[in-house]
Structure formats: structure tokens, C-alpha cells
Tab-separated table of C-alpha atoms in Angstrom:
chain	number	residue	atom	x	y	z
A	123	MET	CA	-65.232	-23.420	-21.825
A	124	PRO	CA	-63.125	-23.773	-18.641
A	125	ALA	CA	-59.716	-25.484	-18.851
A	126	VAL	CA	-60.678	-27.950	-16.114
A	127	PRO	CA	-64.192	-29.388	-15.962
A	128	PRO	CA	-66.086	-28.758	-12.735
A	129	LYS	CA	-65.702	-31.442	-10.109
A	130	PRO	CA	-68.716	-33.802	-10.149
A	131	THR	CA	-70.440	-35.017	-7.019
A	132	GLY	CA	-71.293	-38.548	-5.904
A	133	ASP	CA	-69.191	-41.716	-5.717
A	134	HIS	CA	-69.275	-42.488	-9.449
A	135	GLY	CA	-68.617	-38.855	-10.379
A	136	GLU	CA	-65.701	-38.665	-7.937
A	137	GLN	CA	-64.059	-41.733	-9.500
A	138	ALA	CA	-64.526	-40.340	-13.004
A	139	TRP	CA	-62.988	-37.043	-11.895
A	140	ARG	CA	-59.884	-38.833	-10.592
A	141	ASN	CA	-59.443	-40.771	-13.827
A	142	CYS	CA	-59.684	-37.755	-16.127
A	143	ARG	CA	-57.083	-35.126	-16.893
A	144	HIS	CA	-54.202	-35.909	-14.547
A	145	GLY	CA	-55.350	-39.240	-13.195
A	146	GLY	CA	-55.420	-37.765	-9.695
A	147	ARG	CA	-51.634	-37.330	-9.675
A	148	TYR	CA	-51.624	-33.713	-8.582
A	149	GLU	CA	-52.584	-32.589	-5.140
A	150	TYR	CA	-52.928	-28.923	-4.414
A	151	THR	CA	-52.854	-27.278	-1.034
A	152	ALA	CA	-53.912	-23.822	0.010
A	153	LEU	CA	-51.256	-21.193	0.511
A	154	GLU	CA	-50.212	-20.643	4.097
A	155	ALA	CA	-51.364	-17.646	6.056
A	156	ASP	CA	-48.679	-15.006	6.641
A	157	SER	CA	-48.371	-15.860	10.343
A	158	THR	CA	-47.820	-19.554	9.553
A	159	ALA	CA	-45.187	-18.698	6.945
A	160	HIS	CA	-43.422	-16.444	9.464
A	161	GLU	CA	-43.412	-19.233	12.065
A	162	ARG	CA	-42.053	-21.692	9.499
A	163	MET	CA	-39.266	-19.267	8.526
A	164	GLU	CA	-38.377	-18.824	12.199
A	165	LEU	CA	-38.210	-22.608	12.689
A	166	GLU	CA	-36.022	-22.949	9.579
A	167	ARG	CA	-33.701	-20.194	10.867
A	168	LYS	CA	-33.370	-21.950	14.238
A	169	ALA	CA	-32.716	-25.299	12.530
A	170	ARG	CA	-30.032	-23.648	10.371
A	171	GLU	CA	-28.353	-22.119	13.434
A	172	GLN	CA	-28.532	-25.440	15.279
A	173	ALA	CA	-26.989	-27.236	12.286
A	174	GLN	CA	-24.197	-24.674	12.055
A	175	SER	CA	-23.520	-25.110	15.762
A	176	ALA	CA	-23.386	-28.913	15.353
A	177	CYS	CA	-21.060	-28.514	12.358
A	178	LEU	CA	-18.713	-26.233	14.306
A	179	HIS	CA	-18.748	-28.692	17.211
A	180	TYR	CA	-17.782	-31.500	14.811
A	181	LEU	CA	-15.023	-29.379	13.244
A	182	ARG	CA	-13.547	-28.560	16.685
A	183	CYS	CA	-13.218	-32.303	17.308
A	184	CYS	CA	-11.908	-32.997	13.802
A	185	PRO	CA	-9.050	-30.597	12.979
A	186	ARG	CA	-8.660	-32.093	9.495
A	187	TYR	CA	-11.516	-29.895	8.207
A	188	SER	CA	-12.197	-26.181	8.574
A	189	LEU	CA	-15.460	-24.413	7.752
A	190	LEU	CA	-15.504	-22.195	4.682
A	191	GLN	CA	-19.202	-21.640	4.041
A	192	HIS	CA	-22.692	-22.725	5.111
A	193	LEU	CA	-24.537	-23.266	1.826
A	194	ASN	CA	-28.181	-22.515	1.137
A	195	ASP	CA	-30.589	-25.424	0.856
A	196	ILE	CA	-29.764	-27.917	-1.883
A	197	GLY	CA	-32.236	-30.557	-2.935
A	198	SER	CA	-35.586	-31.330	-1.409
A	199	ARG	CA	-34.674	-32.337	2.151
A	200	VAL	CA	-35.575	-29.480	4.437
A	201	ASP	CA	-33.669	-30.913	7.404
A	202	LYS	CA	-30.383	-31.482	5.546
A	203	HIS	CA	-27.658	-28.837	5.768
A	204	TRP	CA	-24.700	-28.352	3.450
A	205	PHE	CA	-21.287	-26.850	4.200
A	206	ILE	CA	-18.106	-26.310	2.229
A	207	VAL	CA	-15.094	-27.306	4.305
A	208	ARG	CA	-11.373	-27.259	3.614
A	209	ASP	CA	-9.569	-30.591	3.908
A	210	SER	CA	-6.192	-29.623	5.383
A	211	SER	CA	-4.600	-33.017	4.659
A	212	ILE	CA	-4.808	-32.599	0.874
A	213	LYS	CA	-5.584	-28.871	0.648
A	214	THR	CA	-8.892	-29.156	-1.187
A	215	GLU	CA	-12.528	-28.264	-0.656
A	216	ARG	CA	-15.042	-30.878	0.437
A	217	LEU	CA	-18.801	-30.937	0.842
A	218	LEU	CA	-19.970	-31.695	4.367
A	219	THR	CA	-23.613	-32.652	4.854
A	220	LEU	CA	-25.324	-32.730	8.197
A	221	VAL	CA	-28.723	-34.297	8.811
A	222	PRO	CA	-30.502	-35.121	12.072
A	223	LYS	CA	-30.970	-38.823	12.739
A	224	SER	CA	-34.624	-39.767	12.611
A	225	PRO	CA	-36.088	-41.060	15.880
A	226	ASN	CA	-37.419	-44.006	13.839
A	227	CYS	CA	-33.943	-44.988	12.597
A	228	PRO	CA	-32.991	-48.365	14.129
A	229	ILE	CA	-29.246	-47.936	13.544
A	230	LYS	CA	-27.138	-47.620	16.690
A	231	CYS	CA	-24.727	-44.684	16.412
A	232	ASP	CA	-21.440	-46.059	17.722
A	233	ALA	CA	-17.880	-46.622	16.478
A	234	GLU	CA	-18.576	-50.157	15.256
A	235	THR	CA	-21.598	-49.086	13.197
A	236	ARG	CA	-19.623	-46.154	11.801
A	237	GLN	CA	-16.834	-48.459	10.619
A	238	VAL	CA	-19.244	-50.960	9.024
A	239	ILE	CA	-21.063	-48.188	7.137
A	240	LEU	CA	-17.780	-46.591	6.030
A	241	ASP	CA	-16.533	-49.961	4.748
A	242	LEU	CA	-19.759	-50.377	2.773
A	243	PHE	CA	-19.408	-46.886	1.295
A	244	LEU	CA	-15.771	-47.534	0.374
A	245	ALA	CA	-16.778	-50.753	-1.409
A	246	LEU	CA	-19.483	-48.883	-3.332
A	247	GLN	CA	-17.757	-47.497	-6.398
A	248	HIS	CA	-19.626	-46.272	-9.447
A	249	PRO	CA	-18.984	-43.389	-11.867
A	250	TYR	CA	-22.391	-41.865	-11.058
A	251	ILE	CA	-22.092	-42.034	-7.270
A	252	TYR	CA	-19.874	-39.654	-5.325
A	253	PRO	CA	-17.699	-41.496	-2.807
A	254	ILE	CA	-18.319	-40.943	0.901
A	255	LEU	CA	-14.971	-39.888	2.355
A	256	ASP	CA	-15.903	-39.621	6.012
A	257	LEU	CA	-18.824	-40.378	8.316
A	258	GLU	CA	-19.460	-39.329	11.904
A	259	PHE	CA	-22.291	-39.382	14.422
A	260	ARG	CA	-22.476	-36.243	16.571
A	261	GLU	CA	-24.706	-35.420	19.495
A	262	GLY	CA	-26.657	-32.195	19.142
A	263	ALA	CA	-27.415	-29.548	21.741
A	264	GLN	CA	-30.413	-31.583	22.845
A	265	VAL	CA	-29.556	-34.874	24.542
A	266	SER	CA	-31.861	-36.937	22.342
A	267	GLN	CA	-30.616	-35.408	19.091
A	268	THR	CA	-27.934	-37.052	16.953
A	269	PHE	CA	-26.590	-35.635	13.705
A	270	ILE	CA	-25.127	-37.699	10.889
A	271	VAL	CA	-22.162	-35.994	9.240
A	272	LEU	CA	-20.953	-37.042	5.787
A	273	VAL	CA	-17.993	-35.655	3.855
A	274	LEU	CA	-17.939	-35.946	0.061
A	275	PRO	CA	-15.875	-34.488	-2.775
A	276	PHE	CA	-16.961	-30.961	-3.691
A	277	ASN	CA	-17.558	-30.137	-7.342
A	278	THR	CA	-17.854	-26.457	-8.257
A	279	LYS	CA	-19.806	-27.385	-11.406
A	280	GLY	CA	-22.646	-28.964	-9.422
A	281	SER	CA	-23.760	-32.538	-8.966
A	282	LEU	CA	-22.851	-35.501	-11.138
A	283	LYS	CA	-26.126	-34.898	-12.962
A	284	ASP	CA	-24.900	-31.407	-13.932
A	285	LEU	CA	-21.629	-32.640	-15.452
């Protein structure tokens, strides 16, 4: 007997199929063709280089931090980039994250907005939330592209969940 019953046909059968086993929670997609995977890897490499360039541009304008390492992907956001930087003011390592601002984001990226958001982050204090130490908006190589830069404490043991 097969592990998964064959998929029935018809409207009633389709509904019954969704309700059994996994309740329709799992969606499966076909594996990508090799050429598509190669194109995706090339796009990811270009995005990584662009993020590193934006990070270096930010660090040239902000001498407080110096780049130590561009980390591999962490978490599930494919467009978010992670860097370890050295905070020269207190001689410690920090985690710098860089993410492109979505074109759908209604927030205006200016000094006033930056200060309001930083004040909100400073007021947000909880043992399970890392504090945001710094926030910047940086223009990318493309005119229409803006990156959001956040600086957080760096923990060598992992995230708060890992502690």
C-alpha cells in the first residue's frame, strides 16, 4: 500500500484530498533545471557583491566601524546581508545587517525618520530582543536603490534563541 493515497479527481475528491493527511499544508515544487539554478546563483553572487560594495561605502562614511567579515546567509531572507564589523569606540565586534528597502515601503528615508526610528528602538528594551545600536539609510549603486543598515551587538554563541 502506498504511503500517500493517489490524488482523487473531481471537486468533491479534491476537497477530500486537501483535508486528509496534511490538511493541504505542504506545497511541493519541482526542482529547478540546472540552467535556472546557475542563473539564480549568479544573481545571488551579484547581490552579495552589491551588498558588500554598499557596506564598504557606508563604512567609508562612518569611521566608527571597520569591516572584519562578510558572513554567509543567516536566516530565511535571501536579500539580507550580514557583516561583522569592529566598533572602534569601544573596541568590540558588532553585527551589521544590510537589506534593500522595498519599493513598496512607504517610509521616507531621511534624517528625521532615522531619528524617530532610532528613538523607538532605544525605547524597546526586552531580554529577548537585541538592541539596535545604529541605523542608517544608504543609497546603492543604482539611483532608485536604498539600503537599510542596522548595527546590533554580536554574539559569538549565536542568536538569543541559541543561548
